[in-house]
Amino acid sequence: MRSYIEDVSYEDLSGLALLQRYRPLLELLKHDTATFAHSVRVAEWLKRLGMKQGMHQVQQQELFDLGLLHDVGKLLIPSTILNKTASLSDGEWVQVKDHPLNGYRILQNGSYSTAIRMAILQHHENLDGSGYPAGVKGNMITHYARMLRIVDSYDAMTTIRTYKEVLSEEEALEELEHKAGVYFDQDLVGVFHEMVRGCS
């Protein structure tokens, strides 16, 4: 299950009835097409993962919105940094690590649920506390954020980008399983693995 929409134009989306709600996403499309495409794929995976867990339609739509909007904090990162092929400098890495907090702030004044904003804030946190931006761990990380951490990582690992090697589906699933209980929620990794296998 893949969705490649790098050729979607701003005009194609500007007629959405919910334009205001998705304005940050449209700005992301103009800012960095690859991040936009990644966000759409993550949204599709998240909704499927919610369905797999038996979540109701309202939650599934919330997960879809979360996937679409999870990287809007990258609007504040220059595209030259987002697509840099060489190693990031310390200062550039600080900017990248700020994107969850920036995304949380960007959506603070909109009609977005606390669940969406908290998941965006926490989507690079790890169960063992080694993530960012706050280094929270265990049960302090919300369920939505744990789901997003897995899906976001999987898509990043299996998508071709100029600055990294791409992994196969099998290699990416093995990496998730290797880090289950450390970075990722072990039960959710199992559910995601089963879901990906069913989509193959």
Coordinates of N, CA and C in Angstrom, one line a residue:
M1 N 0.9 -1.2 0.0 CA 0.0 0.0 0.0 C 0.9 1.2 0.0
R2 N 1.0 1.9 -1.2 CA 1.8 3.1 -1.3 C 1.0 4.2 -2.0
S3 N 1.4 5.4 -1.7 CA 0.7 6.5 -2.4 C 1.7 7.5 -2.8
Y4 N 2.0 7.7 -4.1 CA 3.0 8.6 -4.6 C 2.3 9.8 -5.2
I5 N 2.4 10.9 -4.6 CA 1.6 12.1 -5.0 C 2.5 13.3 -5.1
E6 N 3.8 13.1 -5.4 CA 4.8 14.2 -5.5 C 4.3 15.2 -6.6
D7 N 3.5 14.8 -7.6 CA 3.1 15.7 -8.7 C 1.8 16.4 -8.4
V8 N 1.2 16.3 -7.2 CA 0.0 17.0 -6.9 C 0.3 18.5 -6.8
S9 N -0.5 19.4 -7.3 CA -0.2 20.8 -7.3 C -1.0 21.5 -6.2
Y10 N -0.6 22.7 -5.8 CA -1.3 23.4 -4.8 C -2.7 23.7 -5.3
E11 N -2.9 24.0 -6.5 CA -4.3 24.3 -7.1 C -5.2 23.1 -6.9
D12 N -4.7 21.9 -7.0 CA -5.5 20.7 -6.9 C -6.2 20.6 -5.5
L13 N -5.5 21.1 -4.5 CA -6.0 21.0 -3.2 C -6.7 22.2 -2.7
S14 N -6.6 23.4 -3.4 CA -7.1 24.6 -2.8 C -8.6 24.7 -2.8
G15 N -9.3 23.8 -3.5 CA -10.8 23.8 -3.4 C -11.4 23.0 -2.3
L16 N -10.6 22.4 -1.4 CA -11.1 21.6 -0.3 C -12.0 22.5 0.5
A17 N -13.1 21.9 0.9 CA -14.1 22.6 1.8 C -13.4 22.9 3.2
L18 N -12.5 22.1 3.6 CA -11.8 22.3 4.8 C -10.4 22.9 4.6
L19 N -10.4 23.9 3.7 CA -9.1 24.5 3.4 C -8.4 25.1 4.6
Q20 N -9.2 25.8 5.4 CA -8.6 26.4 6.6 C -7.9 25.4 7.5
R21 N -8.6 24.3 7.7 CA -8.1 23.3 8.6 C -6.8 22.7 8.1
Y22 N -6.7 22.5 6.8 CA -5.5 21.9 6.2 C -4.5 22.9 5.6
R23 N -4.7 24.2 5.9 CA -3.8 25.2 5.4 C -2.3 24.9 5.7
P24 N -2.0 24.5 6.9 CA -0.6 24.2 7.2 C 0.0 23.1 6.2
L25 N -0.9 22.1 5.9 CA -0.5 21.0 5.0 C -0.2 21.6 3.6
L26 N -1.1 22.5 3.1 CA -0.9 23.1 1.8 C 0.4 23.9 1.8
E27 N 0.7 24.6 2.9 CA 1.9 25.3 3.0 C 3.1 24.4 2.9
L28 N 3.0 23.2 3.5 CA 4.0 22.2 3.5 C 4.2 21.7 2.1
L29 N 3.2 21.5 1.3 CA 3.3 21.1 -0.1 C 4.1 22.1 -0.9
K30 N 3.9 23.4 -0.6 CA 4.7 24.4 -1.3 C 6.2 24.4 -0.8
H31 N 6.4 24.1 0.4 CA 7.7 24.2 1.1 C 8.6 23.0 0.7
D32 N 8.0 21.8 0.8 CA 8.9 20.6 0.6 C 8.0 19.5 0.1
T33 N 8.0 19.2 -1.1 CA 7.1 18.2 -1.7 C 7.3 16.8 -1.1
A34 N 8.5 16.4 -0.9 CA 8.8 15.1 -0.3 C 8.2 14.9 1.1
T35 N 8.3 16.0 1.9 CA 7.7 15.9 3.2 C 6.2 15.8 3.1
F36 N 5.6 16.5 2.2 CA 4.2 16.5 2.0 C 3.7 15.1 1.6
A37 N 4.5 14.5 0.6 CA 4.1 13.1 0.2 C 4.3 12.1 1.3
H38 N 5.3 12.3 2.1 CA 5.5 11.4 3.3 C 4.3 11.5 4.2
S39 N 3.8 12.7 4.4 CA 2.7 13.0 5.4 C 1.5 12.3 4.9
V40 N 1.2 12.3 3.6 CA 0.0 11.6 3.1 C 0.1 10.1 3.2
R41 N 1.3 9.5 3.0 CA 1.5 8.1 3.2 C 1.3 7.7 4.7
V42 N 1.9 8.5 5.5 CA 1.7 8.3 7.0 C 0.3 8.3 7.4
A43 N -0.5 9.3 6.8 CA -1.9 9.4 7.2 C -2.6 8.2 6.8
E44 N -2.3 7.6 5.6 CA -3.0 6.4 5.1 C -2.7 5.2 6.0
W45 N -1.4 5.1 6.4 CA -1.0 4.0 7.3 C -1.6 4.1 8.7
L46 N -1.6 5.3 9.2 CA -2.2 5.5 10.5 C -3.7 5.2 10.6
K47 N -4.4 5.6 9.6 CA -5.9 5.3 9.6 C -6.1 3.7 9.5
R48 N -5.3 3.1 8.7 CA -5.4 1.6 8.6 C -5.0 1.0 9.9
L49 N -4.0 1.5 10.6 CA -3.6 1.0 11.9 C -4.7 1.2 12.9
G50 N -5.4 2.3 12.8 CA -6.5 2.5 13.7 C -7.7 1.5 13.5
M51 N -7.9 1.3 12.2 CA -9.0 0.3 11.8 C -8.6 -1.1 12.3
K52 N -7.3 -1.4 12.2 CA -6.8 -2.7 12.6 C -7.0 -2.9 14.1
Q53 N -7.0 -1.8 14.9 CA -7.2 -1.9 16.3 C -8.7 -1.7 16.7
G54 N -9.5 -1.6 15.7 CA -11.0 -1.5 16.0 C -11.4 -0.2 16.5
M55 N -10.7 0.9 16.2 CA -11.1 2.2 16.6 C -12.2 2.7 15.8
H56 N -13.1 3.6 16.3 CA -14.3 4.0 15.6 C -13.9 5.1 14.6
Q57 N -14.8 5.5 13.8 CA -14.6 6.3 12.6 C -14.0 7.7 13.0
V58 N -14.5 8.2 14.1 CA -14.0 9.5 14.5 C -12.5 9.5 14.9
Q59 N -12.1 8.4 15.5 CA -10.7 8.2 15.8 C -9.9 8.0 14.6
Q60 N -10.5 7.2 13.6 CA -9.8 7.0 12.4 C -9.5 8.3 11.6
Q61 N -10.5 9.2 11.6 CA -10.4 10.4 10.9 C -9.3 11.3 11.6
E62 N -9.3 11.2 13.0 CA -8.4 12.0 13.7 C -6.9 11.5 13.5
L63 N -6.8 10.2 13.3 CA -5.5 9.6 13.0 C -5.0 10.0 11.6
F64 N -6.0 10.1 10.7 CA -5.7 10.5 9.3 C -5.2 12.0 9.3
D65 N -5.9 12.8 10.1 CA -5.5 14.2 10.2 C -4.1 14.3 10.8
L66 N -3.9 13.5 11.8 CA -2.6 13.5 12.5 C -1.5 13.2 11.6
G67 N -1.7 12.2 10.7 CA -0.7 11.8 9.7 C -0.4 13.0 8.8
L68 N -1.5 13.6 8.3 CA -1.3 14.7 7.4 C -0.5 15.9 8.0
L69 N -0.7 16.1 9.3 CA -0.2 17.4 9.9 C 1.0 17.1 10.8
H70 N 1.5 15.9 10.9 CA 2.5 15.6 11.9 C 3.8 16.3 11.7
D71 N 4.1 16.7 10.4 CA 5.4 17.3 10.1 C 5.3 18.8 9.8
V72 N 4.2 19.4 10.1 CA 4.1 20.9 9.7 C 5.1 21.7 10.4
G73 N 5.7 21.3 11.5 CA 6.8 22.0 12.1 C 8.0 22.2 11.2
K74 N 8.1 21.4 10.2 CA 9.2 21.5 9.2 C 9.0 22.7 8.3
L75 N 7.9 23.4 8.4 CA 7.7 24.6 7.7 C 8.8 25.7 8.1
L76 N 9.2 25.5 9.3 CA 10.2 26.5 9.9 C 11.6 26.1 9.7
I77 N 11.8 25.0 8.9 CA 13.2 24.5 8.6 C 13.4 24.8 7.1
P78 N 14.5 25.4 6.8 CA 14.8 25.7 5.3 C 14.8 24.4 4.5
S79 N 14.3 24.4 3.3 CA 14.3 23.2 2.5 C 15.7 22.7 2.2
T80 N 16.7 23.6 2.2 CA 18.1 23.2 2.0 C 18.6 22.3 3.1
I81 N 18.1 22.5 4.3 CA 18.4 21.5 5.4 C 17.6 20.2 5.3
L82 N 16.3 20.3 4.9 CA 15.5 19.1 4.8 C 16.1 18.2 3.8
N83 N 16.7 18.7 2.7 CA 17.1 17.9 1.6 C 18.6 17.8 1.5
K84 N 19.3 18.2 2.5 CA 20.8 18.2 2.5 C 21.3 16.7 2.4
T85 N 22.3 16.5 1.5 CA 22.8 15.2 1.4 C 24.0 14.9 2.3
A86 N 24.7 15.9 2.7 CA 25.8 15.8 3.7 C 25.2 15.7 5.1
S87 N 26.1 15.4 6.0 CA 25.8 15.4 7.4 C 25.3 16.8 7.9
L88 N 24.3 16.8 8.8 CA 23.9 18.1 9.3 C 24.9 18.6 10.4
S89 N 25.0 19.9 10.4 CA 25.8 20.6 11.5 C 25.0 20.5 12.8
D90 N 25.7 20.8 13.9 CA 25.0 20.8 15.2 C 23.9 21.8 15.2
G91 N 24.1 22.9 14.6 CA 23.0 23.9 14.6 C 21.8 23.5 13.7
E92 N 22.1 22.8 12.6 CA 21.0 22.3 11.7 C 20.3 21.2 12.4
W93 N 21.0 20.4 13.1 CA 20.3 19.3 13.8 C 19.4 19.8 14.9
V94 N 19.8 20.9 15.6 CA 18.9 21.5 16.6 C 17.6 22.0 15.9
Q95 N 17.7 22.6 14.7 CA 16.5 23.0 14.0 C 15.6 21.9 13.7
V96 N 16.2 20.7 13.2 CA 15.4 19.6 12.9 C 14.7 19.0 14.1
K97 N 15.4 19.0 15.2 CA 14.8 18.4 16.5 C 13.7 19.3 17.1
D98 N 13.7 20.5 16.6 CA 12.6 21.4 17.1 C 11.3 21.3 16.4
H99 N 11.3 20.5 15.3 CA 10.1 20.5 14.5 C 8.8 19.9 15.2
P100 N 8.9 18.9 16.1 CA 7.7 18.5 16.8 C 7.1 19.6 17.7
L101 N 8.0 20.4 18.4 CA 7.5 21.5 19.2 C 6.9 22.6 18.3
N102 N 7.6 22.9 17.2 CA 7.1 23.9 16.3 C 5.7 23.5 15.7
G103 N 5.6 22.2 15.4 CA 4.3 21.8 14.9 C 3.2 21.9 15.9
Y104 N 3.5 21.6 17.1 CA 2.5 21.7 18.2 C 2.1 23.2 18.3
R105 N 3.0 24.1 18.2 CA 2.7 25.5 18.4 C 2.0 26.0 17.2
I106 N 2.3 25.6 16.0 CA 1.6 26.0 14.8 C 0.1 25.7 14.9
L107 N -0.2 24.5 15.4 CA -1.6 24.1 15.5 C -2.3 24.5 16.7
Q108 N -1.7 25.2 17.6 CA -2.2 25.6 18.9 C -3.5 26.4 18.8
N109 N -3.6 27.3 17.8 CA -4.7 28.2 17.7 C -5.8 27.7 16.7
G110 N -5.7 26.5 16.2 CA -6.7 26.0 15.3 C -7.7 25.1 16.0
S111 N -8.5 24.5 15.2 CA -9.5 23.6 15.7 C -9.0 22.1 15.8
Y112 N -7.8 22.0 16.3 CA -7.2 20.7 16.4 C -7.3 20.1 17.8
S113 N -7.6 18.8 17.9 CA -7.8 18.3 19.3 C -6.4 18.2 20.0
T114 N -6.6 18.1 21.3 CA -5.4 18.0 22.2 C -4.7 16.7 21.8
A115 N -5.4 15.6 21.5 CA -4.8 14.3 21.1 C -3.9 14.5 19.9
I116 N -4.3 15.2 18.9 CA -3.5 15.5 17.7 C -2.3 16.3 18.0
R117 N -2.4 17.4 18.8 CA -1.3 18.2 19.1 C -0.3 17.5 20.0
M118 N -0.7 16.7 20.9 CA 0.2 16.0 21.8 C 0.9 15.0 21.0
A119 N 0.3 14.3 20.1 CA 1.0 13.3 19.3 C 2.0 13.9 18.4
I120 N 1.7 15.1 17.9 CA 2.7 15.8 17.1 C 3.9 16.1 17.9
L121 N 3.6 16.6 19.1 CA 4.7 17.0 20.0 C 5.6 15.8 20.4
Q122 N 5.0 14.6 20.5 CA 5.7 13.5 21.1 C 6.1 12.5 20.0
H123 N 6.0 12.8 18.7 CA 6.2 11.7 17.7 C 7.6 11.3 17.5
H124 N 8.6 11.9 18.1 CA 9.9 11.5 18.1 C 10.4 11.1 19.5
E125 N 9.5 10.9 20.4 CA 9.9 10.4 21.7 C 10.0 8.8 21.7
N126 N 10.9 8.3 22.5 CA 11.1 6.8 22.6 C 10.7 6.3 23.9
L127 N 10.3 5.0 23.9 CA 9.8 4.4 25.2 C 10.8 4.5 26.3
D128 N 12.1 4.4 25.9 CA 13.2 4.4 26.9 C 13.6 5.8 27.3
G129 N 13.0 6.9 26.8 CA 13.3 8.2 27.2 C 14.4 8.9 26.4
S130 N 14.9 8.2 25.3 CA 16.1 8.7 24.6 C 15.6 9.6 23.4
G131 N 14.3 9.8 23.2 CA 13.9 10.6 22.1 C 13.9 12.1 22.4
Y132 N 13.2 12.9 21.5 CA 13.1 14.3 21.7 C 11.7 14.8 21.3
P133 N 11.3 16.0 21.7 CA 12.1 17.1 22.3 C 12.2 17.0 23.8
A134 N 11.4 16.3 24.5 CA 11.4 16.4 26.0 C 12.0 15.2 26.7
G135 N 12.3 14.1 25.9 CA 12.8 12.9 26.6 C 11.9 12.2 27.5
V136 N 10.5 12.3 27.2 CA 9.6 11.6 28.0 C 9.6 10.1 27.6
K137 N 9.1 9.3 28.5 CA 9.2 7.8 28.3 C 8.0 7.1 28.8
G138 N 7.9 5.8 28.4 CA 6.8 4.9 28.9 C 5.4 5.5 28.7
N139 N 4.6 5.4 29.8 CA 3.2 5.8 29.7 C 3.0 7.3 29.6
M140 N 4.1 8.1 29.6 CA 3.9 9.5 29.4 C 3.7 9.8 27.9
I141 N 4.0 8.9 27.1 CA 3.8 9.0 25.6 C 2.4 8.5 25.3
T142 N 1.7 9.4 24.6 CA 0.3 9.0 24.3 C 0.2 7.9 23.3
H143 N -1.0 7.2 23.2 CA -1.2 6.1 22.3 C -1.0 6.6 20.9
Y144 N -1.6 7.7 20.5 CA -1.5 8.2 19.1 C 0.0 8.4 18.8
A145 N 0.7 9.0 19.7 CA 2.1 9.3 19.5 C 2.9 8.0 19.2
R146 N 2.6 6.9 20.0 CA 3.3 5.7 19.8 C 3.0 5.1 18.5
M147 N 1.7 5.2 18.0 CA 1.3 4.7 16.7 C 2.1 5.5 15.6
L148 N 2.1 6.8 15.8 CA 2.8 7.7 14.8 C 4.3 7.4 14.8
R149 N 4.9 7.1 15.9 CA 6.4 6.9 15.9 C 6.7 5.7 15.1
I150 N 5.9 4.6 15.1 CA 6.1 3.4 14.3 C 5.9 3.7 12.8
V151 N 4.7 4.3 12.5 CA 4.4 4.5 11.1 C 5.3 5.5 10.4
D152 N 5.7 6.6 11.1 CA 6.6 7.6 10.6 C 8.0 7.0 10.3
S153 N 8.4 6.2 11.3 CA 9.7 5.5 11.1 C 9.7 4.5 9.9
Y154 N 8.7 3.7 9.8 CA 8.6 2.8 8.7 C 8.6 3.4 7.4
D155 N 7.8 4.5 7.2 CA 7.8 5.2 5.9 C 9.1 5.8 5.6
A156 N 9.8 6.4 6.6 CA 11.1 7.0 6.4 C 12.1 6.0 6.0
M157 N 12.0 4.8 6.6 CA 13.0 3.8 6.2 C 12.8 3.2 4.8
T158 N 11.5 3.2 4.3 CA 11.2 2.5 3.1 C 11.1 3.5 1.9
T159 N 11.4 4.8 2.1 CA 11.2 5.8 1.1 C 12.6 6.2 0.6
I160 N 12.8 6.3 -0.7 CA 14.0 6.8 -1.3 C 14.2 8.3 -1.0
R161 N 15.2 8.7 -0.4 CA 15.6 10.1 -0.2 C 17.1 10.2 -0.5
T162 N 17.5 11.4 -0.8 CA 18.9 11.7 -1.3 C 19.9 11.5 -0.1
Y163 N 19.5 11.6 1.1 CA 20.4 11.6 2.2 C 20.5 10.3 3.0
K164 N 19.8 9.2 2.5 CA 19.9 7.9 3.2 C 19.6 6.8 2.3
E165 N 20.0 5.6 2.7 CA 19.7 4.4 2.0 C 18.3 3.9 2.3
V166 N 17.6 3.3 1.3 CA 16.3 2.9 1.5 C 16.3 1.4 1.9
L167 N 15.4 1.0 2.8 CA 15.3 -0.4 3.3 C 14.1 -1.0 2.6
S168 N 14.2 -2.3 2.4 CA 13.1 -3.1 1.9 C 12.0 -3.2 3.0
E169 N 10.8 -3.6 2.6 CA 9.7 -3.8 3.6 C 10.2 -4.7 4.7
E170 N 10.8 -5.8 4.4 CA 11.3 -6.8 5.3 C 12.3 -6.2 6.3
E171 N 13.3 -5.5 5.7 CA 14.3 -4.9 6.6 C 13.7 -3.9 7.5
A172 N 12.8 -3.1 7.1 CA 12.2 -2.1 7.9 C 11.4 -2.7 9.0
L173 N 10.6 -3.8 8.7 CA 9.9 -4.4 9.8 C 10.8 -5.1 10.8
E174 N 12.0 -5.6 10.3 CA 12.9 -6.2 11.3 C 13.5 -5.1 12.2
E175 N 13.8 -3.9 11.6 CA 14.3 -2.8 12.4 C 13.3 -2.4 13.5
L176 N 12.0 -2.3 13.1 CA 11.0 -2.0 14.1 C 11.0 -3.1 15.2
E177 N 11.0 -4.3 14.9 CA 11.0 -5.4 15.8 C 12.2 -5.4 16.7
H178 N 13.4 -5.0 16.1 CA 14.6 -5.0 16.9 C 14.5 -3.9 18.0
K179 N 13.9 -2.8 17.7 CA 13.8 -1.7 18.6 C 12.5 -1.7 19.4
A180 N 11.6 -2.7 19.2 CA 10.4 -2.8 20.0 C 10.7 -2.9 21.5
G181 N 10.0 -2.2 22.3 CA 10.2 -2.2 23.7 C 11.3 -1.2 24.1
V182 N 12.0 -0.6 23.2 CA 13.1 0.3 23.5 C 12.7 1.7 22.9
Y183 N 12.5 1.7 21.6 CA 11.9 2.9 20.9 C 10.4 2.9 20.7
F184 N 10.0 1.7 20.3 CA 8.6 1.5 19.9 C 7.8 0.6 20.8
D185 N 6.5 0.9 20.8 CA 5.6 0.0 21.6 C 5.5 -1.4 21.0
Q186 N 5.9 -2.4 21.8 CA 6.0 -3.7 21.4 C 4.7 -4.3 20.8
D187 N 3.6 -4.1 21.5 CA 2.3 -4.6 21.0 C 1.9 -3.9 19.7
L188 N 2.1 -2.6 19.6 CA 1.8 -1.9 18.4 C 2.6 -2.3 17.2
V189 N 3.9 -2.6 17.5 CA 4.8 -3.1 16.4 C 4.2 -4.4 15.8
G190 N 3.7 -5.3 16.7 CA 3.1 -6.6 16.3 C 1.9 -6.4 15.4
V191 N 1.1 -5.4 15.8 CA -0.2 -5.1 15.1 C 0.2 -4.6 13.7
F192 N 1.2 -3.6 13.7 CA 1.6 -3.0 12.5 C 2.2 -4.0 11.5
H193 N 3.0 -4.9 12.0 CA 3.7 -5.9 11.2 C 2.6 -6.8 10.6
E194 N 1.6 -7.2 11.3 CA 0.5 -8.0 10.8 C -0.2 -7.3 9.7
M195 N -0.5 -6.0 9.9 CA -1.2 -5.2 9.0 C -0.4 -5.0 7.7
V196 N 0.9 -4.7 7.8 CA 1.7 -4.6 6.6 C 1.7 -5.9 5.8
R197 N 1.9 -7.0 6.4 CA 1.9 -8.3 5.8 C 0.5 -8.5 5.0
G198 N -0.6 -8.0 5.6 CA -1.9 -8.2 5.0 C -2.0 -7.3 3.8
C199 N -1.3 -6.2 3.7 CA -1.4 -5.3 2.6 C -0.4 -5.7 1.4
S200 N 0.5 -6.6 1.7 CA 1.5 -6.9 0.7 C 0.9 -7.8 -0.4

